mmCIF file of C-alpha atoms in Angstrom:
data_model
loop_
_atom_site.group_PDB
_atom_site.id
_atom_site.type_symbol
_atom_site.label_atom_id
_atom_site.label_comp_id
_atom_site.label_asym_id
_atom_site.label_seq_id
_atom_site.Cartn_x
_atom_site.Cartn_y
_atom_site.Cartn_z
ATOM 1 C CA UNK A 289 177.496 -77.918 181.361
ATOM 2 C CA UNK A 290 181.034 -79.392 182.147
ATOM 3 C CA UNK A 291 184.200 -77.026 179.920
ATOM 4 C CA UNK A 292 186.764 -78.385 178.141
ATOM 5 C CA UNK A 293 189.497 -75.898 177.779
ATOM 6 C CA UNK A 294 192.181 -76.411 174.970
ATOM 7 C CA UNK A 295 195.355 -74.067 174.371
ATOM 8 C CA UNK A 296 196.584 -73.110 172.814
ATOM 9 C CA UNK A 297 193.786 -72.317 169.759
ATOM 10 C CA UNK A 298 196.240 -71.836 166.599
ATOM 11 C CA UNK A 299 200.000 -72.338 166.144
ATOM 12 C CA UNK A 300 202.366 -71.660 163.595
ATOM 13 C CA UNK A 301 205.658 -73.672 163.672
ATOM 14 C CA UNK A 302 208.625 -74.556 161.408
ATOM 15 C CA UNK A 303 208.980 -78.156 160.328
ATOM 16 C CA UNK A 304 211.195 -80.212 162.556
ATOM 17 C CA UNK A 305 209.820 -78.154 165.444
ATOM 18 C CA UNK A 306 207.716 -80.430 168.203
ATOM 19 C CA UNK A 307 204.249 -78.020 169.080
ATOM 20 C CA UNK A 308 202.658 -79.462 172.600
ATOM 21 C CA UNK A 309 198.734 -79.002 173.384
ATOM 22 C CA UNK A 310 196.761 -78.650 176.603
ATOM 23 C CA UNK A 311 193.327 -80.156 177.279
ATOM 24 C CA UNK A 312 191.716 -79.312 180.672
ATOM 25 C CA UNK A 313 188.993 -79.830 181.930
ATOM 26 C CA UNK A 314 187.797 -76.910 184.251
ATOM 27 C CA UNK A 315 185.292 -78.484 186.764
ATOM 28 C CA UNK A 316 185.481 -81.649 186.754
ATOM 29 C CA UNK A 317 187.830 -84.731 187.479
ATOM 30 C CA UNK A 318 188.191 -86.861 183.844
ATOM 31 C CA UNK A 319 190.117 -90.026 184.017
ATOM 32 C CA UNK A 320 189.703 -90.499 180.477
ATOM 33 C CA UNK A 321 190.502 -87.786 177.925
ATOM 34 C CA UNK A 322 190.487 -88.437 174.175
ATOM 35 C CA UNK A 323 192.544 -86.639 171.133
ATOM 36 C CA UNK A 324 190.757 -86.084 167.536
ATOM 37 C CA UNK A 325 192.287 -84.776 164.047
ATOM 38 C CA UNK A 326 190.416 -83.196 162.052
ATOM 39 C CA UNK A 327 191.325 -82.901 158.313
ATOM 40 C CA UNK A 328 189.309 -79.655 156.077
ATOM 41 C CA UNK A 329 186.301 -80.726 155.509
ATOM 42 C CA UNK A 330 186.227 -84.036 156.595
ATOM 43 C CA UNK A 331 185.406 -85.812 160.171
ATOM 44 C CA UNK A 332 186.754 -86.443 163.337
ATOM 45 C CA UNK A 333 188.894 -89.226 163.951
ATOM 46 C CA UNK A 334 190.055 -90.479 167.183
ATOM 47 C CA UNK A 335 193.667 -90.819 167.030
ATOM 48 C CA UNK A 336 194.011 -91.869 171.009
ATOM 49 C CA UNK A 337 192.430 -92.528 174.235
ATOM 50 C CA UNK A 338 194.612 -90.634 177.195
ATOM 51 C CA UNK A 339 194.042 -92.783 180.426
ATOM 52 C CA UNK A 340 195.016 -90.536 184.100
ATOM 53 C CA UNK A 341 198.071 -92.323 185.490
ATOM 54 C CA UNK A 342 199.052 -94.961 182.780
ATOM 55 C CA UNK A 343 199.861 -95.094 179.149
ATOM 56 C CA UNK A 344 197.680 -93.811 176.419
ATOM 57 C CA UNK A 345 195.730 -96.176 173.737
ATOM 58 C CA UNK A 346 196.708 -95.511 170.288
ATOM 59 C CA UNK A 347 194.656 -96.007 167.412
ATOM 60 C CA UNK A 348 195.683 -98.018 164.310
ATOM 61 C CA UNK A 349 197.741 -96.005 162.018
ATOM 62 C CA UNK A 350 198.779 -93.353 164.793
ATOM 63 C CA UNK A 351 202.213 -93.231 165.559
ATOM 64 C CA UNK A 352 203.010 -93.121 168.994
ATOM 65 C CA UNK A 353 206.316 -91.947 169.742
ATOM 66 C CA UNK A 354 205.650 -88.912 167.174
ATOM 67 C CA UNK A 355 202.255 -87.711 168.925
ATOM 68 C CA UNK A 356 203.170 -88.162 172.494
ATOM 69 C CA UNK A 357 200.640 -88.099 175.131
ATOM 70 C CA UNK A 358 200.931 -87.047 178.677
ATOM 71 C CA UNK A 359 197.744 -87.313 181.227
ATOM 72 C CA UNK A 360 199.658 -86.606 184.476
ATOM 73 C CA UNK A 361 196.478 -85.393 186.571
ATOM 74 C CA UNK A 362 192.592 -85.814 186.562
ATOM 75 C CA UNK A 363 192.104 -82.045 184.695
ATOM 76 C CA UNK A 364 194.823 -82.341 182.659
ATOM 77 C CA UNK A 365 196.256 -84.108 179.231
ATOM 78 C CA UNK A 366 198.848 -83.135 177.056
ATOM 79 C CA UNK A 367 199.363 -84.176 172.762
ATOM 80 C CA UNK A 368 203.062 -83.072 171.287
ATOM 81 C CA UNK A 369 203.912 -83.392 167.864
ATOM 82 C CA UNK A 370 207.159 -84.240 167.660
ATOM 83 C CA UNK A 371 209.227 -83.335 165.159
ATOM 84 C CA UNK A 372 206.192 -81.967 163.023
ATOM 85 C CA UNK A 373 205.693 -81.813 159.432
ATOM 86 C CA UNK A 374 203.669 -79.921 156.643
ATOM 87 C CA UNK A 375 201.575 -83.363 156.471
ATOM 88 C CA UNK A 376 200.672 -82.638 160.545
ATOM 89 C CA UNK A 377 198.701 -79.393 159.810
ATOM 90 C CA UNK A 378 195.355 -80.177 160.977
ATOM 91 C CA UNK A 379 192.932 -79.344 163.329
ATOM 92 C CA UNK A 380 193.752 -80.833 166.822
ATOM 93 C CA UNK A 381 190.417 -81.636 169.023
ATOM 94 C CA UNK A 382 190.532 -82.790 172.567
ATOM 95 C CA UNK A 383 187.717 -84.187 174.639
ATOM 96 C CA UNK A 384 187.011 -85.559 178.204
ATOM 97 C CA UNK A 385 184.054 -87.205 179.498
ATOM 98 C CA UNK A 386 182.865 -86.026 182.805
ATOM 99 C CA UNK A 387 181.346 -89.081 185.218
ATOM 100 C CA UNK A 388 178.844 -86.891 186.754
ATOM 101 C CA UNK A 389 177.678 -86.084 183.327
ATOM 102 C CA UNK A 390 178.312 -89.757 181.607
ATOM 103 C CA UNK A 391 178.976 -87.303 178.497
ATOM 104 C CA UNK A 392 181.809 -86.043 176.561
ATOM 105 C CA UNK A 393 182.561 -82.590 176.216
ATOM 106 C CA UNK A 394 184.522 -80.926 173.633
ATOM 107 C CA UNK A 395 187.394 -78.326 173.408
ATOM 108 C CA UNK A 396 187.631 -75.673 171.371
ATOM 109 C CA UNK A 397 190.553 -76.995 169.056
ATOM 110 C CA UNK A 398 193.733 -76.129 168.021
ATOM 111 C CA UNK A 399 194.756 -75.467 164.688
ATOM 112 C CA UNK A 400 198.579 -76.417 163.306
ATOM 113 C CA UNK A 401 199.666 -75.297 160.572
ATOM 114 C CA UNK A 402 203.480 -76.102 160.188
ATOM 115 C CA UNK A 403 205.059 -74.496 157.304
ATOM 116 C CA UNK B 275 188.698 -95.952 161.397
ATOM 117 C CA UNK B 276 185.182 -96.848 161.344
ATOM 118 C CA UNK B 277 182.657 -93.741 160.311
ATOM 119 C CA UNK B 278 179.242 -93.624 160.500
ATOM 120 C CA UNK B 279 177.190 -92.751 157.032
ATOM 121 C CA UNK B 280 175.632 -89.539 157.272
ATOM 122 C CA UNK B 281 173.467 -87.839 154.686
ATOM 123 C CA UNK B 282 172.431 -85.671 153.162
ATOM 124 C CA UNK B 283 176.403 -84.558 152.800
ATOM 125 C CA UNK B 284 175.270 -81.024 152.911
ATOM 126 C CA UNK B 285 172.211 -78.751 152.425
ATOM 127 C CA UNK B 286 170.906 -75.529 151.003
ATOM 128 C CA UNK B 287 168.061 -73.897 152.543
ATOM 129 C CA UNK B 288 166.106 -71.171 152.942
ATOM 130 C CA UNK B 289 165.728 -69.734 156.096
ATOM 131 C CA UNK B 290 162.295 -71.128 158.078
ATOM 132 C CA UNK B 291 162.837 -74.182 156.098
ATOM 133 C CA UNK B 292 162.537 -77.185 158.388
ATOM 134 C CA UNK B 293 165.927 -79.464 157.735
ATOM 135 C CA UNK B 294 166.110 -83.284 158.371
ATOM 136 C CA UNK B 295 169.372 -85.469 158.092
ATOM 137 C CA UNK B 296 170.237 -88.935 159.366
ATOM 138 C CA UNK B 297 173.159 -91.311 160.425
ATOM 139 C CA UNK B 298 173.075 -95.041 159.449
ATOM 140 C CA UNK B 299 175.707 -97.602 160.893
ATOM 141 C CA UNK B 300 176.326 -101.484 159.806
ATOM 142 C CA UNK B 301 176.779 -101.966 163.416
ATOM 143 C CA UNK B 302 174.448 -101.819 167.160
ATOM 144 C CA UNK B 303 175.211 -98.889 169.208
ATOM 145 C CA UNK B 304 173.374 -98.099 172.617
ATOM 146 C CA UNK B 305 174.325 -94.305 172.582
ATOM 147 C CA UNK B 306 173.634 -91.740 170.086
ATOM 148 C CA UNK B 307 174.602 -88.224 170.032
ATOM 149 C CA UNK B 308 173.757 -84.932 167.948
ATOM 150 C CA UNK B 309 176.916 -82.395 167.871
ATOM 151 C CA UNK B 310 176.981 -79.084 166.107
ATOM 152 C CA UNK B 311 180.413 -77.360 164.844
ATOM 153 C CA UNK B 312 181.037 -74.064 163.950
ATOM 154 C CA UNK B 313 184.302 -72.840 162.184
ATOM 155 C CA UNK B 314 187.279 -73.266 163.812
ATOM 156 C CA UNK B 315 185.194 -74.383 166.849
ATOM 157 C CA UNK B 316 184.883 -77.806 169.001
ATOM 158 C CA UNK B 317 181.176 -79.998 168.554
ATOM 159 C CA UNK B 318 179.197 -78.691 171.130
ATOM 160 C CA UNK B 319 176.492 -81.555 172.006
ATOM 161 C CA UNK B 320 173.145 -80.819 171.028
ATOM 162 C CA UNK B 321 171.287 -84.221 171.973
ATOM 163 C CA UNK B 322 171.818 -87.659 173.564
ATOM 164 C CA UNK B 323 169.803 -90.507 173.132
ATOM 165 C CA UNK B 324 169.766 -93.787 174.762
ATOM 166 C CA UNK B 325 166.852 -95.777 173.866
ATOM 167 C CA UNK B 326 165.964 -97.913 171.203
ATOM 168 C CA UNK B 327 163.053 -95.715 169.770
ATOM 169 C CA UNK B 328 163.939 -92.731 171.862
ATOM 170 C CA UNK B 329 162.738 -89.406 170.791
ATOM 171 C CA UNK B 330 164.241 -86.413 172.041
ATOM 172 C CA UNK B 331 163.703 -82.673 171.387
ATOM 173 C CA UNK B 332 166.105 -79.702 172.480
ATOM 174 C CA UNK B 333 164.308 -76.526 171.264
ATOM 175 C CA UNK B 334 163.552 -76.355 167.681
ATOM 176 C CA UNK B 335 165.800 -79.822 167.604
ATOM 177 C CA UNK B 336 164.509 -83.397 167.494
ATOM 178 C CA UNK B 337 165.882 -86.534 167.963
ATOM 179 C CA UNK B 338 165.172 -90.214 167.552
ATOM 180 C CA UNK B 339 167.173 -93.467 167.996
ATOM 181 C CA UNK B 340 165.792 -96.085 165.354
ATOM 182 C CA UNK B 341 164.254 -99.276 166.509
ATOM 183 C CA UNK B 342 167.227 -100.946 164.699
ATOM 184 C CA UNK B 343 169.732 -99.563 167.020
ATOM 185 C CA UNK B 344 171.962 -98.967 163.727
ATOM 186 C CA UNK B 345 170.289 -95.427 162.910
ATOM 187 C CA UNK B 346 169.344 -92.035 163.790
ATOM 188 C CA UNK B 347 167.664 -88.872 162.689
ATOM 189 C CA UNK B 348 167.967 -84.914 163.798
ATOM 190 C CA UNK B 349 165.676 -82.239 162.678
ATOM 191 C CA UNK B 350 165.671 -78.997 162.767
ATOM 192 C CA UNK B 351 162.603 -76.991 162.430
ATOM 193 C CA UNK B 352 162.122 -73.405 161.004
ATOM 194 C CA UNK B 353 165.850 -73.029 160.233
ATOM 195 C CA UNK B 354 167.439 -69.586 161.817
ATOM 196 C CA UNK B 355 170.812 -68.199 160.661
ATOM 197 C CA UNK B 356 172.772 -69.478 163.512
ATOM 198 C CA UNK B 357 171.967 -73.123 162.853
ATOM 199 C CA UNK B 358 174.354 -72.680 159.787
ATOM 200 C CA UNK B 359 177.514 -75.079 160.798
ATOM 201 C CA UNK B 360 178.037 -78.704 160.524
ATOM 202 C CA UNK B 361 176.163 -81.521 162.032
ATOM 203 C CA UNK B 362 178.027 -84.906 162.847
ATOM 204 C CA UNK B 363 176.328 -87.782 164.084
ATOM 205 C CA UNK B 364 178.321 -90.334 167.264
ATOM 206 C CA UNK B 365 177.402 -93.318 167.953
ATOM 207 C CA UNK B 366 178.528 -95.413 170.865
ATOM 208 C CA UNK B 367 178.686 -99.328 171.807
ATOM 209 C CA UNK B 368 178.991 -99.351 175.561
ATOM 210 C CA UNK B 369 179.177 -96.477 177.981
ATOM 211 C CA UNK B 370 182.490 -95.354 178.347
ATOM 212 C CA UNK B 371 183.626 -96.739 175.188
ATOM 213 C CA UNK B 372 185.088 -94.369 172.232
ATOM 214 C CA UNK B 373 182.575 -92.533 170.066
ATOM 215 C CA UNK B 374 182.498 -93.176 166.631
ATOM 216 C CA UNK B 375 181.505 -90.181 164.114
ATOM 217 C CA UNK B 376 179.456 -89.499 160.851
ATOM 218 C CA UNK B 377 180.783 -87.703 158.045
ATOM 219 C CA UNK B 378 179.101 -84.787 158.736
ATOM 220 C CA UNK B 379 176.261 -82.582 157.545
ATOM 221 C CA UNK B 380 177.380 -79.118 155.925
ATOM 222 C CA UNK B 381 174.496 -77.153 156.651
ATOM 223 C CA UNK B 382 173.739 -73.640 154.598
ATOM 224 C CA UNK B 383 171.157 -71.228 154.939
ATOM 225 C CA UNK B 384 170.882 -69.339 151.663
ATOM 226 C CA UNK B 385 169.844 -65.320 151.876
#
């Protein structure tokens, strides 16, 4: 099946300090990539839809100018806290849905934990 | 955002046990997925189903999509360690539309 490669898996940062993660997918072209959050023990929510080429759909409630999202090629999207906080620790999931497929596959995560 | 009601919330069983959980929704979707999550891991899809009344079986994993279009069921038979994780439901409108999850099923296979 298609691979979703995320990096990096767990970071560590100050607070104030802007953390950026990679999504890639590693064999196939995905126009559309989408970011999760993931709070301990709870679901995944979507937070945004990361279109190739143009600007990235936010969903309600997410702030867009402090989780910035880059999708500047077909295998690749970026998500950077900006200026995170204690409150941003969570588990960051990425996924992208290959065409040939007509499925979504995930990545492996990143945790944040920002002290 | 919108979540999908999935219970049981989580399980105890003994290992061989055969486990059965389900996903209900107030709304029509014409997709449904299965994913499993381990610890500190992505889902990794288990099953997709995309028929009203659709039953589908990966393994020791089945499947259906209820005839209401606003449920579904997974079930695992004869329970092994490594099906110890958590189970979220997705449902989905329209291809290529966002997925929308369950709460999740903590699954737990007691010694």
């Amino acid at each position: 099946g298609a691979v979703v490669s995320q990096h990096p898996s767990r970071v560590i940062c100050k607070s104030g300090t802007s953390v950026k993660i990679e999504c890639r997918s590693l064999d196939f072209q995905a126009t559309t990539m989408f970011w999760y959050r993931q709070f301990p023990k709870q679901s995944l929510m979507l937070m945004a839809t990361s279109n190739e080429g143009s600007k990235a759909t936010y969903e309600q409630g997410v702030e867009k100018d402090k989780f910035l999202i880059n999708h500047a090629s077909l295998t690749l999207s970026t998500l950077t806290v900006t200026s995170a906080h204690p409150e941003d620790s969570s588990f960051y999931i990425c996924s992208a849905r290959d065409p040939g497929w007509e499925k979504l596959f995930f990545g492996s995560g990143t945790q944040l934990s920002v002290l | 955002g919108q979540q999908l009601n999935q219970s049981p919330q989580s399980m105890f069983i003994q290992e061989g046990e055969d486990v059965s959980m389900n996903c209900t929704s107030s709304s029509i979707f014409n997709t449904w997925l299965w994913y499993k999550q381990d610890p500190g891991e992505g889902p990794v899809l288990l099953i997709a189903l995309y028929k009203a009344g659709e039953l589908t079986s990966n393994g020791r994993l089945t499947a259906q999509f209820g005839i209401t279009r606003k449920d579904s069921f997974l079930n695992i038979s004869a329970s092994i360690p490594s099906d110890v994780g958590i189970y979220f439901c997705a449902g989905q409108p329209l291809a290529n539309e966002k997925l929308t999850f369950g709460t999740g099923t903590r699954l737990t296979i007691i010694p």
